[in-house]
Amino acid sequence: MKQSVKLVAGNWKMNGLGASLGEAEALAKALQEQAAACRVALCPPATLIDRMARVLADTPVELGGQDCHAEASGAFTGSVSAAMVADAGADLVILGHSERRAGFGETDADVAAKVEAALAAGLEPIICIGETLAEREAGQAIAVVSRQVAGSLPPSLSGKAFAVAYEPVWAIGTGLTPTLEQIEEVHAAVRAAMVAKLGEGGRVAPILYGGSVKPSNAAEILAVADVGGALVGGASLKAEDFLGIIRAV
Ligand SMILES: O=C(COP(=O)(O)O)[C@@H](O)CO
């Protein structure tokens, strides 16, 4: 299988004020001194994208949003459109994160509509999927992620730049991670579902792993077959920790 360059993306979630720009500056400085062997992206809160774009100008660090609305504009108080995320300086956007699926009731169809909006705005979507602990314990992990791929990836993704992130919900922010065998098994199933949905267009896009990735476990996780990178939460908030993961690639 043709593998694309790995992508390590940090999701700051609802953390970070202007003072946190120092972490982005430290990351940029370190990557200027030692080039990364992978793509590196930071996804700060929407309010920081514009300022972060200025801090990271002329560095290889890419910027992403954490969500966008499916509509281009209108009466959607509190929301930002894909074009706004792009206009602020982002290249990518995380969509369908489990915290949005669980906390905001986002369905696979909602996620697919947001993916369409992101593509129309020129953003590269990172589409999150993953099973809950109850689903894993019921032996449904593969069925759940396969269903999420089928429902969340619109056919228009074929031939476009995008990534899928497998994030078991029970591994997010808990310090728990699946075994390497479990990660490999799910990634193989996700790849099969991507090919079933998109044909050849489903073969190349990276499948990231996310959930309690840290410097101490990144190397072994990133070495698993068809792990195309990492989506990192807590460990992306400190430049030194995030660099430890980037160096593991
Ligand atoms: O939610 C994620 C994982 O968070 P961790 O704190 O790394 O467990 C993933 O989307 C990155 O934000």
Coordinates of C-alpha atoms and ligand atoms in Angstrom, one line a residue:
M1 CA 0.0 0.0 0.0
K2 CA 1.3 3.5 -0.9
Q3 CA 1.9 5.4 2.3
S4 CA 1.7 9.2 2.5
V5 CA 4.0 11.2 4.8
K6 CA 2.9 10.9 8.4
L7 CA 0.9 13.7 10.0
V8 CA 1.2 14.6 13.7
A9 CA -1.6 17.1 14.6
G10 CA -2.1 18.6 18.0
N11 CA -5.7 19.4 19.2
W12 CA -5.6 22.1 21.9
K13 CA -9.4 21.6 22.4
M14 CA -10.8 24.5 24.6
N15 CA -7.4 25.2 26.1
G16 CA -5.1 28.1 25.4
L17 CA -5.2 31.9 25.5
G18 CA -2.9 34.4 23.9
A19 CA -0.2 33.5 26.4
S20 CA -0.2 30.0 24.9
L21 CA 1.3 31.4 21.7
G22 CA 4.7 31.0 23.5
E23 CA 4.2 27.2 23.1
A24 CA 3.7 27.6 19.3
E25 CA 6.7 29.9 19.2
A26 CA 8.9 27.3 21.0
L27 CA 7.6 24.6 18.6
A28 CA 8.4 26.7 15.6
K29 CA 11.9 27.5 16.9
A30 CA 12.7 23.8 17.6
L31 CA 11.5 22.8 14.1
Q32 CA 13.6 25.4 12.5
E33 CA 16.6 24.0 14.3
Q34 CA 15.7 20.4 13.5
A35 CA 13.4 19.6 10.6
A36 CA 10.6 17.1 11.3
A37 CA 10.3 13.9 9.3
C38 CA 6.6 14.3 9.2
R39 CA 3.9 17.0 8.7
V40 CA 3.1 18.9 11.9
A41 CA -0.1 20.7 12.6
L42 CA -1.6 22.6 15.5
C43 CA -5.3 23.0 16.0
P44 CA -5.9 25.8 18.5
P45 CA -9.3 27.3 19.5
A46 CA -10.8 29.3 16.7
T47 CA -9.9 32.6 18.4
L48 CA -6.2 31.9 18.2
I49 CA -6.0 30.7 14.6
D50 CA -5.3 34.1 13.2
R51 CA -2.6 35.1 15.8
M52 CA -1.1 31.6 15.5
A53 CA -0.9 32.0 11.7
R54 CA 1.3 35.0 12.2
V55 CA 3.5 33.3 14.8
L56 CA 3.9 30.2 12.5
A57 CA 4.4 32.1 9.2
D58 CA 7.5 30.9 7.4
T59 CA 7.6 27.7 9.4
P60 CA 6.5 24.2 8.2
V61 CA 3.9 24.0 11.0
E62 CA 0.4 23.8 9.6
L63 CA -2.8 25.1 11.3
G64 CA -6.1 23.5 11.8
G65 CA -9.5 24.4 13.2
Q66 CA -11.4 22.1 15.5
D67 CA -14.8 22.2 13.9
C68 CA -16.8 24.2 11.3
H69 CA -20.5 24.6 10.5
A70 CA -21.9 22.8 7.4
E71 CA -23.5 25.9 6.1
A72 CA -21.5 28.7 4.4
S73 CA -23.2 31.5 6.3
G74 CA -26.4 32.5 8.0
A75 CA -28.2 32.7 11.4
F76 CA -26.1 30.2 13.3
T77 CA -25.1 32.1 16.4
G78 CA -21.7 31.0 17.9
S79 CA -20.7 29.0 14.9
V80 CA -17.9 29.5 12.4
S81 CA -18.0 28.4 8.7
A82 CA -15.4 26.5 6.9
A83 CA -14.5 29.6 4.9
M84 CA -14.0 31.5 8.1
V85 CA -11.7 28.9 9.5
A86 CA -9.7 29.0 6.2
D87 CA -9.7 32.8 6.2
A88 CA -8.3 32.9 9.7
G89 CA -5.3 30.9 8.4
A90 CA -6.1 27.2 8.8
D91 CA -5.2 24.6 6.3
L92 CA -7.0 21.7 8.0
V93 CA -10.0 21.1 10.2
I94 CA -10.9 18.4 12.7
L95 CA -14.4 17.1 12.1
G96 CA -16.6 14.6 14.0
H97 CA -14.4 14.5 17.1
S98 CA -16.1 12.2 19.7
E99 CA -16.5 15.2 22.0
R100 CA -18.7 16.8 19.4
R101 CA -20.5 13.6 18.5
A102 CA -21.3 13.0 22.2
G103 CA -21.6 16.6 23.5
F104 CA -23.3 18.2 20.5
G105 CA -25.2 15.3 19.1
E106 CA -23.3 15.2 15.8
T107 CA -24.3 12.3 13.6
D108 CA -22.3 10.7 10.7
A109 CA -24.6 12.6 8.3
D110 CA -23.8 15.9 10.1
V111 CA -20.1 15.1 9.9
A112 CA -20.3 14.3 6.2
A113 CA -22.0 17.6 5.5
K114 CA -19.2 19.4 7.4
V115 CA -16.6 17.5 5.3
E116 CA -18.3 18.8 2.1
A117 CA -18.2 22.3 3.5
A118 CA -14.5 22.0 4.5
L119 CA -13.6 20.7 1.0
A120 CA -15.5 23.6 -0.6
A121 CA -13.4 26.0 1.5
G122 CA -10.2 24.3 0.5
L123 CA -9.6 22.8 4.0
E124 CA -8.2 19.3 4.5
P125 CA -10.6 17.5 6.8
I126 CA -9.4 15.2 9.6
I127 CA -12.4 13.0 10.2
C128 CA -12.6 11.4 13.6
I129 CA -14.1 8.0 14.4
G130 CA -13.9 5.6 17.3
E131 CA -15.9 3.3 19.5
T132 CA -17.0 3.8 23.2
L133 CA -15.8 1.4 25.9
A134 CA -19.3 -0.2 26.0
E135 CA -19.1 -0.8 22.2
R136 CA -15.6 -2.3 22.5
E137 CA -16.6 -4.6 25.4
A138 CA -19.6 -5.7 23.4
G139 CA -17.3 -6.7 20.5
Q140 CA -18.6 -4.0 18.3
A141 CA -15.5 -1.9 17.7
I142 CA -14.9 -2.9 14.1
A143 CA -18.6 -2.6 13.2
V144 CA -18.9 0.8 14.8
V145 CA -15.8 2.3 13.1
S146 CA -16.8 0.7 9.7
R147 CA -20.3 2.3 10.0
Q148 CA -18.8 5.7 10.9
V149 CA -16.5 5.6 7.9
A150 CA -19.4 4.7 5.6
G151 CA -21.5 7.5 7.0
S152 CA -19.0 10.3 7.7
L153 CA -17.0 10.2 4.5
P154 CA -18.8 11.7 1.5
P155 CA -17.9 10.3 -2.0
S156 CA -16.6 13.7 -2.9
L157 CA -13.5 13.0 -0.7
S158 CA -12.1 10.7 -3.4
G159 CA -9.0 12.2 -4.8
K160 CA -8.9 15.0 -2.2
A161 CA -6.4 15.5 0.7
F162 CA -7.9 14.3 3.9
A163 CA -7.2 12.1 6.9
V164 CA -9.2 9.8 9.1
A165 CA -8.4 9.7 12.9
Y166 CA -9.2 6.5 14.8
E167 CA -9.7 7.6 18.4
P168 CA -11.2 5.1 20.8
V169 CA -13.4 7.2 23.0
W170 CA -12.2 5.3 26.1
A171 CA -8.6 6.2 25.3
I172 CA -9.1 10.0 25.1
G173 CA -7.7 11.8 28.1
T174 CA -7.6 8.7 30.2
G175 CA -4.0 7.5 29.8
L176 CA -5.4 4.2 28.5
T177 CA -4.5 3.0 25.0
P178 CA -5.5 -0.1 23.0
T179 CA -2.9 -2.8 22.5
L180 CA -0.8 -2.4 19.4
E181 CA -2.6 -5.5 18.0
Q182 CA -6.0 -3.8 18.6
I183 CA -4.8 -0.6 16.8
E184 CA -3.5 -2.6 13.9
E185 CA -6.8 -4.6 13.7
V186 CA -8.9 -1.4 13.7
H187 CA -6.8 0.5 11.2
A188 CA -7.0 -2.5 8.8
A189 CA -10.8 -2.4 9.1
V190 CA -10.9 1.4 8.7
R191 CA -8.8 1.1 5.6
A192 CA -11.1 -1.6 4.2
A193 CA -14.1 0.6 4.9
M194 CA -12.4 3.6 3.3
V195 CA -11.7 1.6 0.1
A196 CA -15.2 0.2 0.1
K197 CA -16.6 3.7 0.3
L198 CA -14.2 5.6 -1.9
G199 CA -12.5 3.0 -4.1
E200 CA -8.9 3.8 -5.0
G201 CA -9.4 7.2 -3.3
G202 CA -9.6 5.5 0.0
R203 CA -6.2 3.9 -0.3
V204 CA -3.8 6.8 0.2
A205 CA -5.2 9.1 2.9
P206 CA -3.5 8.6 6.3
I207 CA -5.3 7.0 9.2
L208 CA -4.1 8.7 12.4
Y209 CA -4.3 7.2 15.8
G210 CA -5.5 9.4 18.7
G211 CA -6.0 8.8 22.4
S212 CA -3.4 9.3 25.1
V213 CA -0.5 9.6 22.7
K214 CA 2.6 10.8 24.6
P215 CA 6.3 10.9 24.0
S216 CA 6.7 7.5 25.8
N217 CA 4.3 5.5 23.6
A218 CA 4.4 7.5 20.3
A219 CA 7.2 5.5 18.7
E220 CA 5.6 2.1 19.1
I221 CA 2.1 3.3 18.1
L222 CA 3.5 5.2 15.0
A223 CA 5.3 2.0 13.9
V224 CA 2.1 -0.1 13.7
A225 CA 1.0 -1.0 10.2
D226 CA -1.1 1.7 8.5
V227 CA -0.8 4.2 11.4
G228 CA -0.3 7.3 9.3
G229 CA 0.3 9.7 12.2
A230 CA -1.2 10.9 15.5
L231 CA -3.9 13.2 16.7
V232 CA -2.7 14.4 20.0
G233 CA -4.6 16.1 22.8
G234 CA -3.1 16.9 26.2
A235 CA 0.5 16.2 25.1
S236 CA 0.2 18.9 22.4
L237 CA -0.3 21.7 24.8
K238 CA 3.4 21.8 25.8
A239 CA 5.9 22.3 23.0
E240 CA 8.4 19.9 24.6
D241 CA 5.9 17.0 24.9
F242 CA 4.6 17.6 21.4
L243 CA 8.2 17.7 20.1
G244 CA 8.9 14.3 21.8
I245 CA 6.1 12.8 19.8
I246 CA 7.2 14.4 16.5
R247 CA 10.8 13.1 17.1
A248 CA 9.3 9.6 17.6
V249 CA 8.2 9.5 13.9
Ligands
LIG1 O1 -9.1 13.7 21.8 C1 -8.0 13.4 21.5 C2 -7.0 12.7 22.3 O2 -6.8 13.4 23.5 P1 -5.6 13.0 24.5 O3 -5.5 14.0 25.5 O4 -4.3 12.9 23.6 O5 -6.0 11.6 25.0 C3 -7.5 13.7 20.1 O6 -8.6 14.3 19.4 C4 -6.5 14.8 20.1 O7 -7.1 15.9 20.7

